[in-house]
XYZ file of C-alpha atoms in Angstrom:
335
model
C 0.000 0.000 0.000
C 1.315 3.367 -0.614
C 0.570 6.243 0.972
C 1.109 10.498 1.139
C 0.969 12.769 -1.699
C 3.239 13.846 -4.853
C 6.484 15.503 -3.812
C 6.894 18.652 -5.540
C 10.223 20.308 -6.978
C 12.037 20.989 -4.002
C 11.216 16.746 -3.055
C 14.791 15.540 -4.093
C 15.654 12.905 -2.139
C 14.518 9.509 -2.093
C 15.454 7.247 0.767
C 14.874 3.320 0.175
C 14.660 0.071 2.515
C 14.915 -2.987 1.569
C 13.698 -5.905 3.162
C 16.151 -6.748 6.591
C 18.946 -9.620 5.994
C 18.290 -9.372 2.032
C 21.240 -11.203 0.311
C 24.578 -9.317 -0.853
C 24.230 -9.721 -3.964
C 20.128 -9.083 -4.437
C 21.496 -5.933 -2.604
C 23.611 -5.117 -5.230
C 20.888 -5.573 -7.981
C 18.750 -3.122 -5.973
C 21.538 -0.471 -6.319
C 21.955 -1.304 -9.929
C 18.202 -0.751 -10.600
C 18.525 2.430 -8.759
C 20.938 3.693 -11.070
C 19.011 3.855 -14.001
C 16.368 6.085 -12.179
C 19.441 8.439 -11.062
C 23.611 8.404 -11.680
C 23.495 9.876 -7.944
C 23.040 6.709 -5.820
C 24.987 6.273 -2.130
C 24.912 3.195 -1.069
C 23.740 2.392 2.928
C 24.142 -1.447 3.472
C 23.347 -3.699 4.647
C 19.695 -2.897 3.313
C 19.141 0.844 2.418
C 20.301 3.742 -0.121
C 20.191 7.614 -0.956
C 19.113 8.715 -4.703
C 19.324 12.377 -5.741
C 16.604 12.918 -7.982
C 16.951 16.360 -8.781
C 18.465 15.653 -12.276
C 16.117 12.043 -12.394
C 12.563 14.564 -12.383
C 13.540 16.539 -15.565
C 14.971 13.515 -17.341
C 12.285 10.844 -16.553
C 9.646 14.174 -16.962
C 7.634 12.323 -14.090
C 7.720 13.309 -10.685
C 9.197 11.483 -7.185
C 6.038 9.241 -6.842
C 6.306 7.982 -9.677
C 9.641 6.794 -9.852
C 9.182 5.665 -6.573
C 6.770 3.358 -8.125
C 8.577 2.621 -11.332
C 11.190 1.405 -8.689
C 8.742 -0.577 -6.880
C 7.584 -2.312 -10.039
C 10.904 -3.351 -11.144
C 12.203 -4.554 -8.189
C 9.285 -6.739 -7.715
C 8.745 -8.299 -11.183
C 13.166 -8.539 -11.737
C 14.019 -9.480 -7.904
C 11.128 -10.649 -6.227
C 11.872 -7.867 -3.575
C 9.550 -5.363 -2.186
C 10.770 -2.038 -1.156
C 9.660 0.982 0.987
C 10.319 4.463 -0.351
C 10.207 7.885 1.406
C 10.492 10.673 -0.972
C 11.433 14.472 1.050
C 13.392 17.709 0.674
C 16.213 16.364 2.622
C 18.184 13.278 3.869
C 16.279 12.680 7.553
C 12.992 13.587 5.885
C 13.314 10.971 3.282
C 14.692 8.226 5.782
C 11.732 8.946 8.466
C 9.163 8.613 5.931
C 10.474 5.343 4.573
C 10.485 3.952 8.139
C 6.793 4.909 8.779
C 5.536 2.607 5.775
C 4.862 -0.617 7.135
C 6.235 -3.779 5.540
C 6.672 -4.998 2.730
C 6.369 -1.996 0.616
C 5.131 1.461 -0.093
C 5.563 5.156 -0.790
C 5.624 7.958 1.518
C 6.079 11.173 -0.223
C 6.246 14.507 1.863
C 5.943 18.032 0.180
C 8.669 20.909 1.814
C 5.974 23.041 2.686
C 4.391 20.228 4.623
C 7.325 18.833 6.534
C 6.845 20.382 9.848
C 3.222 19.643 10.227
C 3.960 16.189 9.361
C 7.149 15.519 11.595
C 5.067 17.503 14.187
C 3.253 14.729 15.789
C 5.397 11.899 15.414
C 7.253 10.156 18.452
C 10.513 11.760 18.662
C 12.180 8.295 18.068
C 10.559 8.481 14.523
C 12.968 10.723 13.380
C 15.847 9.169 11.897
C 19.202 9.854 13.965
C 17.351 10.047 17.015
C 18.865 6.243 18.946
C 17.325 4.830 21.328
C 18.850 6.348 24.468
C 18.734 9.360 23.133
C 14.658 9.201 23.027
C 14.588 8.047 26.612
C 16.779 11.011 27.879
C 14.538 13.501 25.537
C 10.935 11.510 27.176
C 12.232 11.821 30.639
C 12.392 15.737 30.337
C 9.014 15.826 28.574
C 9.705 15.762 24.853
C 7.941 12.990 23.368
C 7.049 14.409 19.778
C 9.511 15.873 17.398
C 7.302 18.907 17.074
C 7.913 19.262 20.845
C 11.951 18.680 20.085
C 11.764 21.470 17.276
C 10.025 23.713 19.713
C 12.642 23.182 22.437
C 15.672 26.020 21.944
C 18.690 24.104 20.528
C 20.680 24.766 23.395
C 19.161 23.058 25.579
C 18.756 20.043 23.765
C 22.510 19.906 23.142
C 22.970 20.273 27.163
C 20.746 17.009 26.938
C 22.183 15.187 24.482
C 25.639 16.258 24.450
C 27.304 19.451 22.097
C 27.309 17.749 18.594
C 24.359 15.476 18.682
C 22.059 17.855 20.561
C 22.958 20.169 17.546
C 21.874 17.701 14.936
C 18.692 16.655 16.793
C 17.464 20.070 16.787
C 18.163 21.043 13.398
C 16.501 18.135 12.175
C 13.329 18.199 14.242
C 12.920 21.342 12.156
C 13.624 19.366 9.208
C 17.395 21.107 8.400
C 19.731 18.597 7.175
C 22.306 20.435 4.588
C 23.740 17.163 3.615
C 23.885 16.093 0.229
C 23.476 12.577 -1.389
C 27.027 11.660 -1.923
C 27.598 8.854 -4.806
C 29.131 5.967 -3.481
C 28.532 2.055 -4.277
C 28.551 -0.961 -2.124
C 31.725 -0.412 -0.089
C 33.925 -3.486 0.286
C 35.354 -5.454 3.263
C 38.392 -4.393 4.982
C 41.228 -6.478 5.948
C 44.342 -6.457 7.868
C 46.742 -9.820 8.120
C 50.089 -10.682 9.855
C 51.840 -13.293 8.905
C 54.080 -15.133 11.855
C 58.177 -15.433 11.338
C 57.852 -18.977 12.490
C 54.659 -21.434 13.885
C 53.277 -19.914 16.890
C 50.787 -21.504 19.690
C 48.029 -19.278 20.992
C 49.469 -17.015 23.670
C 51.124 -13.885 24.503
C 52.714 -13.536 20.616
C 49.319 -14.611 18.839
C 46.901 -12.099 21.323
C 49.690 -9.351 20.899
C 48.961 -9.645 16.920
C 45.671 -9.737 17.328
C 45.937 -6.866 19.104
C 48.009 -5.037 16.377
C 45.556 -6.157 13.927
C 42.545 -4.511 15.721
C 43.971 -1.445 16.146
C 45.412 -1.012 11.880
C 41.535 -1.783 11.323
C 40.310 0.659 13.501
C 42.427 3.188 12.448
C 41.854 2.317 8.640
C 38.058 2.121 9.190
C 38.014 5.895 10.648
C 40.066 7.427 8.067
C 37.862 5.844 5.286
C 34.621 7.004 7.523
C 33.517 4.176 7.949
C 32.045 1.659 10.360
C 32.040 -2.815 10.498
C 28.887 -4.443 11.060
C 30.562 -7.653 11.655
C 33.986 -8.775 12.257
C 35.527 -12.143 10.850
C 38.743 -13.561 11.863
C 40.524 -15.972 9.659
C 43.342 -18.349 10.776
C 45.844 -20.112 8.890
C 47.082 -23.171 10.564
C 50.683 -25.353 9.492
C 49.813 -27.485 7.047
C 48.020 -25.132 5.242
C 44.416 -25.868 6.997
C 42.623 -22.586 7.657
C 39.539 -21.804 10.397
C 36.915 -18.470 9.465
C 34.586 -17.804 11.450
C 32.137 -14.285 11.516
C 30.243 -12.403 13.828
C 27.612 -9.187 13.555
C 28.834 -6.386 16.701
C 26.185 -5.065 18.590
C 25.901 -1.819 16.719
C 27.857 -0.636 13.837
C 31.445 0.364 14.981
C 35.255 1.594 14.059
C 36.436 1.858 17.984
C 39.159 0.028 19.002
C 36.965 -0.581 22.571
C 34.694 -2.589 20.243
C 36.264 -4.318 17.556
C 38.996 -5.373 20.676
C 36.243 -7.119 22.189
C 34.430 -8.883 18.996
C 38.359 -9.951 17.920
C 39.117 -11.708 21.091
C 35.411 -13.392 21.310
C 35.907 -15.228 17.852
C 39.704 -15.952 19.093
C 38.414 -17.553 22.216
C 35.624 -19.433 19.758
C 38.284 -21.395 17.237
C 38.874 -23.245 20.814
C 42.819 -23.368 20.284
C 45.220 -25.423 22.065
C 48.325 -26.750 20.258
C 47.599 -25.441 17.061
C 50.298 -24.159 15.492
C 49.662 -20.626 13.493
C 51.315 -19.388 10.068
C 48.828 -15.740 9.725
C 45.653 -14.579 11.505
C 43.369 -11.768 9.542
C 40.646 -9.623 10.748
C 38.096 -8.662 8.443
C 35.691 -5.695 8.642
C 32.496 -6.488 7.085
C 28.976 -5.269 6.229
C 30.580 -1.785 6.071
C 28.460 1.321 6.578
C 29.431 5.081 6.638
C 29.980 6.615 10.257
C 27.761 8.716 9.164
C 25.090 6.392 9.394
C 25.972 4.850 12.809
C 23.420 6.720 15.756
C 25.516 8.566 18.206
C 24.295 7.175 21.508
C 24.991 8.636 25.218
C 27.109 6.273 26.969
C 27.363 6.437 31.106
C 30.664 4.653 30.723
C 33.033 7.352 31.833
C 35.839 4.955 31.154
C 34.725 4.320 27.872
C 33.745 8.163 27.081
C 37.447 9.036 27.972
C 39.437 6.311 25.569
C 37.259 7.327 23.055
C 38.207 10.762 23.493
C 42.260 9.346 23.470
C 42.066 7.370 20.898
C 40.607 10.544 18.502
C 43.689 12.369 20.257
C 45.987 9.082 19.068
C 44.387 9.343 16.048
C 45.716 13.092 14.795
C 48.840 12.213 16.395
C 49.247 9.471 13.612
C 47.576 11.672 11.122
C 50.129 14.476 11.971
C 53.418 12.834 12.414
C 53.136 8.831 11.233
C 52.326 5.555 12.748
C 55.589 5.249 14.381
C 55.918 8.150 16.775
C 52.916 5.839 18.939
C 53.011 2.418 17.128
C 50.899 0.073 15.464
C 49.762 -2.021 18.351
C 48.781 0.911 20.802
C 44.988 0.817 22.196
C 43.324 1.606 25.621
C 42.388 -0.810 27.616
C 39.868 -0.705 30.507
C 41.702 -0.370 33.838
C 41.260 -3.112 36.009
């Protein structure tokens, strides 16, 4: 079922879901399909994407709706995949609509001049950005619509929710969002390997690699601006014998806190004794941009303040090389 009206001109955007846990490579026919409505396509696996359709309207000469359902058609009859698409003047408008349409498909088109009587009355944890923690902070002081977040003065919501993300809440209950759809395909994996002088046994040499391993990740992943969905960790046993084995993180992440913690758990799953090691390799996968990933409040002071070092590490490295701190440095929690 679809539902809303026409976007007019200034409707650009058009945010799209697919169906959750839909196959890599039915992904990637999705994104093709969405390239002949628009060359501006960004790509938001595992499941969604951004098309500028700006240059699409005039070309097609139909209007958002339409190739919303042009796009609906095609993806049923070609893939056998329903979509939901939310059509708006801006990134977060697009992406809330598309998350009100219930499942399997639909259309949710939202005029500019309508946007803040529509995002109005919806739950402030409609609005795309807005995590979960976040909402419960904004309900316990009373805000429990975005209209009533938008009507709030944007200083104090970023004394609620912190400098930068109290910013981009407010700005977005009023429906600014300045960002642009930025082209960019199906990002690959990322992958970091060390290869060991001679055998070695699971222990102080192996952890201390691992270690190194999680840290040039992390510090790739950031640079590139982007986060891991999953981690897999692949080892390479004498003999020639190899063990792979993947996990999905709790939420999207490039911290070394994290991907530390996801590294050792599939370490501590291959169950090693005396196996004897030639190369270990970590692999970020199901990459998304940072962008994407919801800023939540953590009550982890710890946690706030190596995350505040290792952005400090981070221009160190940027600034004067790897090798003024080393490859292998990370914070650990203090015991």
């Amino acid at each position: 079922m679809s539902a809303g009206k026409p976007a007019r001109a200034g409707s650009t955007v058009m945010h799209v879901r697919c169906p959750d846990r839909l196959p890599q490579e039915i992904y990637r026919q999705v994104l093709e399909l969405l390239a002949k409505l628009s060359p501006v396509v960004q790509a938001l696996p595992p499941c969604a994407a951004l098309v500028e359709l700006k240059g699409a309207l005039r070309y097609h000469g139909r209007d958002a709706r339409h190739l919303g359902e042009m796009l609906r058609v095609r993806t049923l009859s070609r893939l056998g995949v329903d979509v939901r698409v939310g059509v708006g003047p801006t990134i977060t408008v697009a992406a809330t609509a598309s998350a009100q349409i219930d499942p399997p498909g639909g259309i949710l088109a939202i005029p500019p001049d309508e946007v803040s009587a529509w995002l109005g009355p919806l739950p402030v944890d409609a609005l795309h950005g807005i995590g979960p923690s976040q909402a419960a902070i904004l309900r316990d002081y009373g805000i429990h619509s975005v209209g009533l977040l938008a009507a709030v003065p944007a200083a104090t919501v970023q004394r609620l929710l912190g400098g930068r993300a109290g910013r981009l809440a407010a700005d977005r209950a009023g429906g600014i969002d300045p960002r642009p759809v930025v082209p960019r395909s199906l990002p690959e994996s990322v992958t970091v390997r060390r290869a060991f002088p001679r055998h070695a046994l699971d222990g102080a040499e192996v952890r201390a690699a691992l270690l190194e391993l999680v840290v040039r990740l992390g510090v790739g992943l950031r640079r590139r601006g982007q986060a891991a969905r999953a981690l897999t960790l692949v080892l390479r046993f004498a003999g020639g014998s190899r063990w792979e084995k993947t996990r999905r993180l709790v939420e999207p992440s490039a911290h070394d806190d994290d991907l530390r913690a996801m590294a050792y758990q599939l370490m501590d799953a291959a169950g090693l004794q005396r196996g004897r090691l030639d190369a270990i390799a970590l692999k970020g996968e199901d990459l998304v941009d940072a962008d994407q990933v919801a800023q939540q409040i953590s009550l982890d002071d710890a946690r706030e303040a190596r995350l505040v070092a290792e952005a400090a590490v981070d221009r160190v490295r940027d600034k004067y090389g790897p090798a003024i701190i080393g490859p292998a440095t990370t914070f650990r929690r203090a015991s």
